[in-house]
XYZ file of C-alpha atoms in Angstrom:
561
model
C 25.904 -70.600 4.450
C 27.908 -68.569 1.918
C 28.207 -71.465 -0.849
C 24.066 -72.389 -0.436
C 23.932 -68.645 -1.335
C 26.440 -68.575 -4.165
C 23.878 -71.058 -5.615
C 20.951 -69.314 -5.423
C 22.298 -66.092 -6.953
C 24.377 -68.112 -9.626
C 21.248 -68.465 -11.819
C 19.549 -65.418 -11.475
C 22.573 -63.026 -12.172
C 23.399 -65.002 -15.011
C 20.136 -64.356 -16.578
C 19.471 -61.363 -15.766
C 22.509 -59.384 -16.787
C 23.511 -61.303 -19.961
C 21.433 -61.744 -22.908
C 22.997 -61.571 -25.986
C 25.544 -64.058 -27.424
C 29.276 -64.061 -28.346
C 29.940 -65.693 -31.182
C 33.419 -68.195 -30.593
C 35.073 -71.021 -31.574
C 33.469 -74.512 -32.111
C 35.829 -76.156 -29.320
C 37.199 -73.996 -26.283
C 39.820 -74.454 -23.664
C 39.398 -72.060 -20.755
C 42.905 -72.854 -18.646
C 43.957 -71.085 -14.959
C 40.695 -71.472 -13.537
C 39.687 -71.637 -9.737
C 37.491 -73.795 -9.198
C 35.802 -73.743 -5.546
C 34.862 -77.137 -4.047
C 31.648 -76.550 -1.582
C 32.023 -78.848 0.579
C 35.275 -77.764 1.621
C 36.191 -74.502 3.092
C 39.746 -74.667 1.834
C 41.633 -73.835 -0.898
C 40.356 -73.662 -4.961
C 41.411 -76.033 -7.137
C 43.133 -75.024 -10.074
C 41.433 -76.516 -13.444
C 41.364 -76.501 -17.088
C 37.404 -76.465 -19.166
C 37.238 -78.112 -22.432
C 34.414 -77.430 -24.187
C 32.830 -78.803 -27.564
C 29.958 -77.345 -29.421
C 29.044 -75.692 -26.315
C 28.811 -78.753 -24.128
C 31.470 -79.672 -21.371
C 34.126 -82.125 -22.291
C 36.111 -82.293 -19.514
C 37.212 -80.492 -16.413
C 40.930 -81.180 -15.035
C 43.681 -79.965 -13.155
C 45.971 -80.786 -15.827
C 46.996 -79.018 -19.122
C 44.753 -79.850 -21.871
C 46.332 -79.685 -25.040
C 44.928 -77.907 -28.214
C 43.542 -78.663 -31.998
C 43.706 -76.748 -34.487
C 41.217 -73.786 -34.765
C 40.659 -74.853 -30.812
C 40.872 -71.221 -28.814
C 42.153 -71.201 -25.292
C 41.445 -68.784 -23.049
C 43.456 -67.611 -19.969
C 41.017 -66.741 -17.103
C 44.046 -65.368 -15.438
C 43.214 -67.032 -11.871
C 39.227 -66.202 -12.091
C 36.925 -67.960 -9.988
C 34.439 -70.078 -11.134
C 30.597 -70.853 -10.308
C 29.225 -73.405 -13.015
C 26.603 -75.842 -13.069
C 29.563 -78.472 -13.834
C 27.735 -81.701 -15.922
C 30.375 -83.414 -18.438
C 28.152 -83.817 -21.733
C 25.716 -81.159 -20.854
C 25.222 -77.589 -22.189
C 27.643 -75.195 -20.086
C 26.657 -73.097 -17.936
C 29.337 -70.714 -16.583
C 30.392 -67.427 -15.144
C 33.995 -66.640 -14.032
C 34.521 -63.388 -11.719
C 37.929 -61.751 -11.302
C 37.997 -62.482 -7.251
C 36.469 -65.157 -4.614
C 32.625 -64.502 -4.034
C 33.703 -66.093 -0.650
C 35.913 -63.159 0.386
C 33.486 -60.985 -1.300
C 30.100 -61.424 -1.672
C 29.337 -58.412 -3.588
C 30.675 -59.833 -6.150
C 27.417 -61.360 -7.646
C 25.866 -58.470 -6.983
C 27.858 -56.491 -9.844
C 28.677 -59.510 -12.172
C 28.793 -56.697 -15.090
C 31.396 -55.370 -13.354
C 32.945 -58.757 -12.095
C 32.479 -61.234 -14.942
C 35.131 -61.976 -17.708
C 33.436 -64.383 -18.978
C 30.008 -66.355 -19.161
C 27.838 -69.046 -21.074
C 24.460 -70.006 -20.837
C 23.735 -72.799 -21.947
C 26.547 -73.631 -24.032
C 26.262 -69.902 -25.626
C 28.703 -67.685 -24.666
C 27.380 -64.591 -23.796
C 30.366 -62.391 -22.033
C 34.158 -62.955 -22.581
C 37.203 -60.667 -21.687
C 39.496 -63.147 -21.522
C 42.521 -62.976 -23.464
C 42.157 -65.515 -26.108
C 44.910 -67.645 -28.240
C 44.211 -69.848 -31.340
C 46.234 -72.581 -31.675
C 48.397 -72.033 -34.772
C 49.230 -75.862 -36.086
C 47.645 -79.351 -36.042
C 48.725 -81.491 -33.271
C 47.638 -84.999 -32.951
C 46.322 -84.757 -29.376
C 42.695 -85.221 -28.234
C 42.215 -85.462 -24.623
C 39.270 -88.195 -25.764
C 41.697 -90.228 -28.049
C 45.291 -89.305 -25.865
C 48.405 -91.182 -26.974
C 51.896 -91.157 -25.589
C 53.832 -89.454 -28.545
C 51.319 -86.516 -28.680
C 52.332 -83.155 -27.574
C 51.502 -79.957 -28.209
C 54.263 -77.403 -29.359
C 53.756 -74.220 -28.749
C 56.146 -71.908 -31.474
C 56.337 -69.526 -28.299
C 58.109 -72.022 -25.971
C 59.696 -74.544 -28.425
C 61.630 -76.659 -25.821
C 58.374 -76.590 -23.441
C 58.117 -80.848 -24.420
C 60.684 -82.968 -26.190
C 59.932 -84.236 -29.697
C 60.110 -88.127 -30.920
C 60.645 -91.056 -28.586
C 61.763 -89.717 -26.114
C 58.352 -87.238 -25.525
C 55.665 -88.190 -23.075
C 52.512 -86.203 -22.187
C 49.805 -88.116 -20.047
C 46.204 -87.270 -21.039
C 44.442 -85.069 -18.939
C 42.646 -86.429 -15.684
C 39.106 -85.764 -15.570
C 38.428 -84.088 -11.766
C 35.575 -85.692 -10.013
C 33.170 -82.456 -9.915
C 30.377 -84.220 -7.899
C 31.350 -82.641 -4.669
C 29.833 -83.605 -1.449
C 30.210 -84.130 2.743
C 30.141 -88.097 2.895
C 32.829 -90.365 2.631
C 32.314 -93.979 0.752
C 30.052 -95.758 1.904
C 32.776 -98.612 2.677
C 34.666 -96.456 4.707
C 34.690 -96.231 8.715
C 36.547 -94.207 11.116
C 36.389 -94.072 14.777
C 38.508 -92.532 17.891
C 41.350 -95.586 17.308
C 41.132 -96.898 13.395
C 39.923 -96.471 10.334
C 39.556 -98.003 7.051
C 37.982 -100.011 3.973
C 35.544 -102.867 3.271
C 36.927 -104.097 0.322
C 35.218 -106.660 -1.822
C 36.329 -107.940 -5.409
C 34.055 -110.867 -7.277
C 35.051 -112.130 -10.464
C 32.939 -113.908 -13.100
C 34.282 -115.868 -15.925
C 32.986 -117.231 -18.946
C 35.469 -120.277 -20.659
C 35.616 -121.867 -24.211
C 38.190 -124.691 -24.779
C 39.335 -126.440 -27.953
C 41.898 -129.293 -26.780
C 43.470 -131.742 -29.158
C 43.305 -135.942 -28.783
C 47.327 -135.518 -27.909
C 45.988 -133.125 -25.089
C 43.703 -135.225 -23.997
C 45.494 -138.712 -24.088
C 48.212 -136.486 -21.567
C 46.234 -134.978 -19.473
C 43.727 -137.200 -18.876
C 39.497 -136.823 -19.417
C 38.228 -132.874 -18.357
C 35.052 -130.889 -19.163
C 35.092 -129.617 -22.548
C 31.793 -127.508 -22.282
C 32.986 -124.631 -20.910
C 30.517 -121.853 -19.859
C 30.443 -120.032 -16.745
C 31.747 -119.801 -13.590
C 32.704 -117.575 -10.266
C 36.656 -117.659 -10.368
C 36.658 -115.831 -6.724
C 35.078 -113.792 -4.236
C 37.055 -111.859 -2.021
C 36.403 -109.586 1.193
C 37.831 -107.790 3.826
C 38.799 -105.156 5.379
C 42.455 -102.991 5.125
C 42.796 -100.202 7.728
C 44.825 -98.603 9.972
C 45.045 -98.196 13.629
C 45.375 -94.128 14.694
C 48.682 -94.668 16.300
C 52.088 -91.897 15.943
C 52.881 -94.110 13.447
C 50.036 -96.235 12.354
C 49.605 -99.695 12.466
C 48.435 -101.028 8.885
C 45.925 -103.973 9.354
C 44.303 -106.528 6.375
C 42.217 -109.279 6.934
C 40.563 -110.889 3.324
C 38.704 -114.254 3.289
C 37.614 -115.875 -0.073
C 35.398 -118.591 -1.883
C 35.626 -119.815 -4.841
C 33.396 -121.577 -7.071
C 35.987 -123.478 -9.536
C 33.358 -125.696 -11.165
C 29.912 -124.176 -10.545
C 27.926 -122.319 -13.230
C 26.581 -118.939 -12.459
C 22.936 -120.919 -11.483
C 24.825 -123.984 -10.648
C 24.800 -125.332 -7.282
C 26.838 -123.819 -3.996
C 30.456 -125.997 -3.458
C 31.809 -122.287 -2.212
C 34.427 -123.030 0.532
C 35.720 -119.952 2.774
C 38.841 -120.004 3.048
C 41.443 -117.124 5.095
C 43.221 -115.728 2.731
C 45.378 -112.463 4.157
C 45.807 -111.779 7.988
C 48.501 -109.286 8.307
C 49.657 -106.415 10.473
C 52.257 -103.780 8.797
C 54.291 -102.241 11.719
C 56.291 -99.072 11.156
C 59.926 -99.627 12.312
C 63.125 -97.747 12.893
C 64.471 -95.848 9.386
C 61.504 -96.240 7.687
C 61.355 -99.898 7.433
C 58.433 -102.429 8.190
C 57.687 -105.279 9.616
C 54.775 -107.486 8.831
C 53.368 -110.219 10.731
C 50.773 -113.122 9.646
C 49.367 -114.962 6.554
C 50.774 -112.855 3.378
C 52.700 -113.091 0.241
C 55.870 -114.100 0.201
C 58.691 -111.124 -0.709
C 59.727 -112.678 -4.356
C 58.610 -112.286 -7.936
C 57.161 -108.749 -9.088
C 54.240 -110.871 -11.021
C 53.415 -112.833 -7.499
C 53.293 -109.675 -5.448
C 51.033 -107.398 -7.699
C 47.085 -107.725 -7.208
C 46.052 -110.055 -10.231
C 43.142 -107.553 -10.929
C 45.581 -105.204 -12.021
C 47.507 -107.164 -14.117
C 47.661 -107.068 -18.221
C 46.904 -110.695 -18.521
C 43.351 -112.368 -16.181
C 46.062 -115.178 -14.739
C 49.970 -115.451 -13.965
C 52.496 -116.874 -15.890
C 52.408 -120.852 -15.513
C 56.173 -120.496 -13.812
C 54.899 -118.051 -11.437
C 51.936 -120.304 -10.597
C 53.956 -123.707 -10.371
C 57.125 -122.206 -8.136
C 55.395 -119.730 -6.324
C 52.971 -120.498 -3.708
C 50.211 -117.574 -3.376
C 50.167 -116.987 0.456
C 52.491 -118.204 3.795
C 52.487 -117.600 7.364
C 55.535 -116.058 8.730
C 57.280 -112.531 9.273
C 58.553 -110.026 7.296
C 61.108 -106.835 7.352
C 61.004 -104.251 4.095
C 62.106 -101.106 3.613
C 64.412 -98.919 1.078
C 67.811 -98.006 0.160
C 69.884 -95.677 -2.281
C 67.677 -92.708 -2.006
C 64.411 -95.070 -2.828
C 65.802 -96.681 -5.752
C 65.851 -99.738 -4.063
C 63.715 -101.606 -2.132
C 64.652 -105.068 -0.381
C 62.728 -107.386 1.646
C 63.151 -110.870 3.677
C 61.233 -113.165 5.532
C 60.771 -116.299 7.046
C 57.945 -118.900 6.671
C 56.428 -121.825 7.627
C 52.589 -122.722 7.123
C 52.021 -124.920 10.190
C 49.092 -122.686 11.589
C 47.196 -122.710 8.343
C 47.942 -126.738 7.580
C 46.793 -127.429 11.326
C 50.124 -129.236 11.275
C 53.192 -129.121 13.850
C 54.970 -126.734 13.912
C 58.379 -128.696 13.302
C 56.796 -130.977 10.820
C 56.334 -128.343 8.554
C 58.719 -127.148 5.836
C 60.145 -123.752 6.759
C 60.831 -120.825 4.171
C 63.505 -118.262 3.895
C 62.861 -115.602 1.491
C 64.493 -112.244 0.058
C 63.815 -109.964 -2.981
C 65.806 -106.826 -4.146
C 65.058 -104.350 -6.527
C 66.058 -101.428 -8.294
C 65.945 -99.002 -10.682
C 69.271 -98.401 -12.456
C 67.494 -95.732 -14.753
C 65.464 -93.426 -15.074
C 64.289 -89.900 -17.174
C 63.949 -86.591 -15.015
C 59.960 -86.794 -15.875
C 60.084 -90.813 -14.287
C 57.748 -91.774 -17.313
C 60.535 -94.047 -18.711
C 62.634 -96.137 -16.552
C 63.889 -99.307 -16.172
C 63.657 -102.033 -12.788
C 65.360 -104.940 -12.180
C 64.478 -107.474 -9.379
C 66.346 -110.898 -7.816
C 64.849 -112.920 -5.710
C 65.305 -116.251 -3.708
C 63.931 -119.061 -1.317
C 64.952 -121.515 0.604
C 63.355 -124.650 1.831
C 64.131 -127.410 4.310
C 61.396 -129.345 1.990
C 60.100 -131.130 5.335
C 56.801 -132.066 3.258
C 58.364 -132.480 0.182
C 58.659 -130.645 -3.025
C 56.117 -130.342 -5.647
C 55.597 -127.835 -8.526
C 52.504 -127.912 -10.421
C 50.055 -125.737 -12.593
C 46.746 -125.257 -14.984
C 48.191 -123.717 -18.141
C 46.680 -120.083 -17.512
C 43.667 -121.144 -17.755
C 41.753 -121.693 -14.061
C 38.941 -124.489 -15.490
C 41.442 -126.644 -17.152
C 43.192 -129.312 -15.097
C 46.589 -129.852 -14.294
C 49.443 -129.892 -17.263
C 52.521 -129.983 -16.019
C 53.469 -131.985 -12.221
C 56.459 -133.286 -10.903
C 54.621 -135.228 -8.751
C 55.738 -134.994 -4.859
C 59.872 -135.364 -4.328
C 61.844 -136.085 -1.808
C 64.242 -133.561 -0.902
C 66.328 -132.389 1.445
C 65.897 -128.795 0.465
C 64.755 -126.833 -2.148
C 66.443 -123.199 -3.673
C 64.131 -120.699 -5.942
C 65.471 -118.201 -7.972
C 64.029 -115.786 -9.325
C 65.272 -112.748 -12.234
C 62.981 -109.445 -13.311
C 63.700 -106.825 -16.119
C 60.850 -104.305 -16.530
C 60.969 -101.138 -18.783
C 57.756 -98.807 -18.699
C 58.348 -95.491 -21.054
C 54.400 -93.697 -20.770
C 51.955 -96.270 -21.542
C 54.398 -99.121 -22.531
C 55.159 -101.568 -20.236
C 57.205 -104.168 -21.416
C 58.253 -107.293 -18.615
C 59.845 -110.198 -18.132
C 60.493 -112.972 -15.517
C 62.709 -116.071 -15.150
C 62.442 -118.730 -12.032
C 64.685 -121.521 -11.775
C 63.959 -123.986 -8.354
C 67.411 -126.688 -7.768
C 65.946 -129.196 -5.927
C 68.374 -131.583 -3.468
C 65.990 -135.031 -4.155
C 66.869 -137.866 -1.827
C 66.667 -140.427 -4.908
C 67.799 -138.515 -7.473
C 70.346 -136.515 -6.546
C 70.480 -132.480 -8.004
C 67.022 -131.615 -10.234
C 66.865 -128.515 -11.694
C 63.202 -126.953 -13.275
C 62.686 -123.350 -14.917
C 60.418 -121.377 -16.630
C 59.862 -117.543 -17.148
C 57.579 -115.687 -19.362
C 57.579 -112.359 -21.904
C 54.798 -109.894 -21.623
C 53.774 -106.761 -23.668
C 51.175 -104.249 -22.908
C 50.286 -101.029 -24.395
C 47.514 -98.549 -22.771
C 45.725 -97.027 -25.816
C 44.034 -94.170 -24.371
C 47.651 -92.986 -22.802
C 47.768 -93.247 -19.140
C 50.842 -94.642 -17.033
C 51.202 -97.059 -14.352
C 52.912 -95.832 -11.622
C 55.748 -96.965 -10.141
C 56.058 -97.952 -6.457
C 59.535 -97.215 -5.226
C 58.321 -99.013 -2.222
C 57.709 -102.573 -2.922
C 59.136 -102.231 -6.515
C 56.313 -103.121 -8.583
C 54.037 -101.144 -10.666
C 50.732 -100.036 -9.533
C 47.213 -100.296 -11.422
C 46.069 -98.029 -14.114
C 45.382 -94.447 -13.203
C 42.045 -93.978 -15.115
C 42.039 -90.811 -16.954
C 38.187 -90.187 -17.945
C 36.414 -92.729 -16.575
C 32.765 -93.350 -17.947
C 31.189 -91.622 -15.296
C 33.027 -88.449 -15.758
C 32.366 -88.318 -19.892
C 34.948 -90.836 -20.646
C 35.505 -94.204 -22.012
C 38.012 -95.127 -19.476
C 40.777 -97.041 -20.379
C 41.831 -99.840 -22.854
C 45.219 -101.891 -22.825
C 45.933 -104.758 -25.064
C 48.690 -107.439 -24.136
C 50.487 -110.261 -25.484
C 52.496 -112.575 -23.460
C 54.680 -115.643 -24.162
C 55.522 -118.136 -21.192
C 57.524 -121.624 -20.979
C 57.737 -123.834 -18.401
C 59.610 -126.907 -17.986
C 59.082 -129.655 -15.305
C 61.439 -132.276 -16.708
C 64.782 -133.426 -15.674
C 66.023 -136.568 -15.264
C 63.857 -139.312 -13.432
C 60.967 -136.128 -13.148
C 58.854 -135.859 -16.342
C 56.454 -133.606 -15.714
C 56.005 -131.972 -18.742
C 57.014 -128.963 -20.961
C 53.895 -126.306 -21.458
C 54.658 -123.295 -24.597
C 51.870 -120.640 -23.934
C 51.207 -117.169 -26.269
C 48.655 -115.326 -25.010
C 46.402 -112.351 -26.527
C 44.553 -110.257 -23.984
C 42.606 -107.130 -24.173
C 41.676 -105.040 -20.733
C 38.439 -102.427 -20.694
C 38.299 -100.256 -17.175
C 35.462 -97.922 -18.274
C 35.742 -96.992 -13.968
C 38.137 -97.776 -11.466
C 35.766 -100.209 -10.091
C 34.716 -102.418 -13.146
C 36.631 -104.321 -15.766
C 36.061 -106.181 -18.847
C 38.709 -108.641 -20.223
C 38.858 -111.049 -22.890
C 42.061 -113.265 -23.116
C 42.756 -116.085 -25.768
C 45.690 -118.826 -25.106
C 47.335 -121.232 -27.779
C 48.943 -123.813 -25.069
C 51.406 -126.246 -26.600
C 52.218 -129.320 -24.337
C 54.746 -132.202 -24.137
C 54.097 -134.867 -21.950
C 54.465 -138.725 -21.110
C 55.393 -139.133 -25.542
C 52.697 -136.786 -26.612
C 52.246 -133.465 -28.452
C 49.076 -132.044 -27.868
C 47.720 -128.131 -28.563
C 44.902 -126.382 -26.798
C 42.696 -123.241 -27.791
C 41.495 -121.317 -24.952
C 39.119 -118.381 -24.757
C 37.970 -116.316 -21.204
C 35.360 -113.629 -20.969
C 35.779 -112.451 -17.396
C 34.363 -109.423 -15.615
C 35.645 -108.163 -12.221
C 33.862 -105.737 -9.635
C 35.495 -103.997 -7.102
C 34.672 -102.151 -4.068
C 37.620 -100.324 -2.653
């Protein structure tokens, strides 16, 4: 009842007891402010204003560095009540103590008030004021990962040159309110997610006569098509230690236009349960990824390039049925994992007629700074196969509408052994990665075949942000969005270049060498939305020929989380 008052009075005592202006800087930066959520009858958040020309820039909980000429004000802990609208006039008053506590706050706001603006004209301020003395290249619009401000009062306050990091401010969500999601559920045992993802691409391709004579006849027109759908559902059941449930089907559209007609086919794509164990470990159960290859585990959506690396793809296969056991070591600079496989339940196969997987990955993190925004992680993984079915490794060249470059064709083995090597280094918004997978195959007519392949990838977030790092699972999580475009932003762009190589041929087996450099550019104006545009120059060898493709994909991906 208090807050719907604090509205109703917020107005009229701003009105009514200021009227003339205070004449200030062009761009503000009110910091130490208290910030009362009303839908919540907790604790203030503390938050930073930025304010240009008298409109609101941003709001954050982080420090907001300074321009020159910009003054900051210290509200000293004030609370505020604002009518908070990113890219709209500000209107603000701050009080020296919580209207909650004491209501007669508002009703002396001459008394109370250090500071007010009406309409993006400041018309009270007692705050102690600073100007900022020097030119630093920061903009909390325009944020980069070498600019810092340095304050001549607290010199050591952020290292200088390569070493320096300072993430751009996060914009706070200031559209408060009492309802969750509208994906979200809870009852008296569970709760969770509907999570849906749909992806749209739009393909141009340029191959060569060499290319063609290889590969055989495909569709040159290009144009568009759905690359996937996916939904689901990830929650968890309201145990001591709660169960973690997923369940995701998926279609796919691979050669249907966007008004083309319907050749979807539904297939089951995750059914896993996470169980908490002794020592913090976990054991999951079901259809899932296999525990190898950073690039394999991490969501494609959130990866610098639209598809893996053609090594990844032809090696790795994207889900299995089986168990697995994960947890951490070394104070969480570790993280293993192992399982075992076989995909008799999904193939509607026996059981014993099916090839059965062993698999293990170990990570860690050899280095780090004491801020974690540069360190380095290093991975090894493996996996075994009995090869009942077989072995074959096979792959598109990055590109999902072209056909098949590079196949061994199915061997006979007796078993199968993937290896597989990672080096990452992240320092801020540079995230440089690599990956090599070898498989030594025991063929039945050929004796010992070995095939490889790895890839080289580059990515740089321009507008500053990090990707976290999961100590976890050992691989790096999506991009936090700073401002997104619903919060006054432009969200967040990352170019990326990538090299891969992958080489099916050895002895008898000629399936082909592929060379592929990539050029991508990634747009998240919001978390849910992205825009990507990636163009591939694929070299290929294959049965005598030398052929080149060009490749260009326009894809757009929605997400519901």
């Amino acid at each position: 009842m208090i807050q719907s008052s604090l509205k109703r009075l917020f107005i009229g005592g701003l009105c009514c007891l200021f009227s003339s202006s205070v004449a200030i800087a062009e761009t503000i930066i009110i910091e130490n402010i208290n910030l009362i959520d009303p839908s919540k009858a907790g604790s203030p958040v503390e938050v930073s204003l930025l304010i240009k020309d008298g409109e609101l820039a941003l709001v954050s909980q982080d420090p907001i560095q300074a321009k020159k000429g910009t003054e900051v004000y210290d509200a000293a802990g004030g609370y505020i009540l604002a009518r908070l609208k990113v890219g709209h006039p500000a209107t603000i008053i701050i009080l020296d103590d919580d209207p909650r506590e004491n209501f007669e706050l508002l009703l002396d706001t001459k008394e109370h008030a250090s500071f007010a603006m009406n309409q993006g004209e400041v018309v009270r301020s007692r705050l102690s004021t600073r100007s900022s003395a020097a030119a630093t290249p920061t903009d909390p619009e325009l944020s980069s990962s070498e600019e810092a401000l340095t304050d001549e009062s607290s010199p050591d306050e952020t290292k200088p040159g390569w070493f320096a990091y300072t993430p751009p401010p996060f914009a706070l969500p200031i559209a408060y309110d009492d309802h969750q999601p509208f994906n979200h559920f809870e009852t008296n045992w569970t709760k969770g997610a509907f999570v849906l993802a749909a992806v749209l691409d739009s393909t141009q391709i340029s191959p060569d006569e060499d290319t063609k004579s290889a590969v055989g006849p495909f569709d040159e027109s290009g144009g568009g098509e759905v690359r996937g759908v996916r939904f689901g559902v990830v929650g968890a059941l309201k145990l001591d230690e709660p169960w973690i449930y997923t369940f995701f089907a998926a279609t796919n559209s691979f050669d249907s236009e966007f008004l083309g007609s319907d050749t979807d086919q539904l297939t089951m794509f995750d059914y896993r349960l996470d169980i908490p164990m002794p020592a913090q470990t976990t054991l999951s159960v079901g259809k899932q990824k296999e525990p190898i290859s950073m690039e394999r585990l991490m969501s494609l959506a959130f990866q610098p390039q639209q598809e893996r690396s053609s090594a990844s793809d032809a090696f790795l296969p994207s889900r299995n049925v089986g168990i697995s056991w994960s947890g951490n070591a070394f104070e969480q600079q570790s993280s293993w994992a192992i399982g075992v496989f076989n995909n008799w339940f999904d193939d509607n196969t026996d059981f014993e007629q099916s090839a059965t997987q062993g698999v293990g990955r170990v990570t860690w993190v050899p280095w780090k700074s004491a801020d974690e925004s540069n360190l380095v992680h290093l991975g090894l993984g493996l996996r075994y196969s009995d090869a009942k079915e077989g072995v074959r490794y096979f792959t598109e060249p990055e590109v999902n509408t072209l056909p098949i470059y590079a196949d061994t064709g199915l061997i006979d083995a007796n078993y199968s052994v993937s290896t597989t090597l990672e080096a990452s280094w992240r320092k801020g918004p540079l995230w440089l990665g690599a990956e090599y997978t070898r498989s030594d195959v025991d063929s039945t007519a050929s004796g010992g075949l070995a095939f490889d392949g790895y890839h080289v990838t580059a990515s740089y977030i321009l507008t500053g942000e990090m990707r976290d790092y999961r100590y976890k699972s050992g691989t790096f999580g999506p991009i936090p969005i700073a401002r997104p475009g619903d919060l006054g932003g432009l969200g967040v762009f990352e170019p990326s270049l990538r090299y891969s190589h992958l080489d099916l041929n050895d002895g008898p087996i000629q399936g082909g060498k592929t060379d592929i450099w990539s050029a991508a550019m990634n747009w998240w104006p919001r978390k849910d939305l992205n825009m990507s545009v990636n163009y591939r120059y694929i070299q290929l060898e294959k049965n005598g020929f030398e052929g080149n493709t060009h490749a260009l994909v326009s894809r757009i991906t929605f997400l519901i989380e």
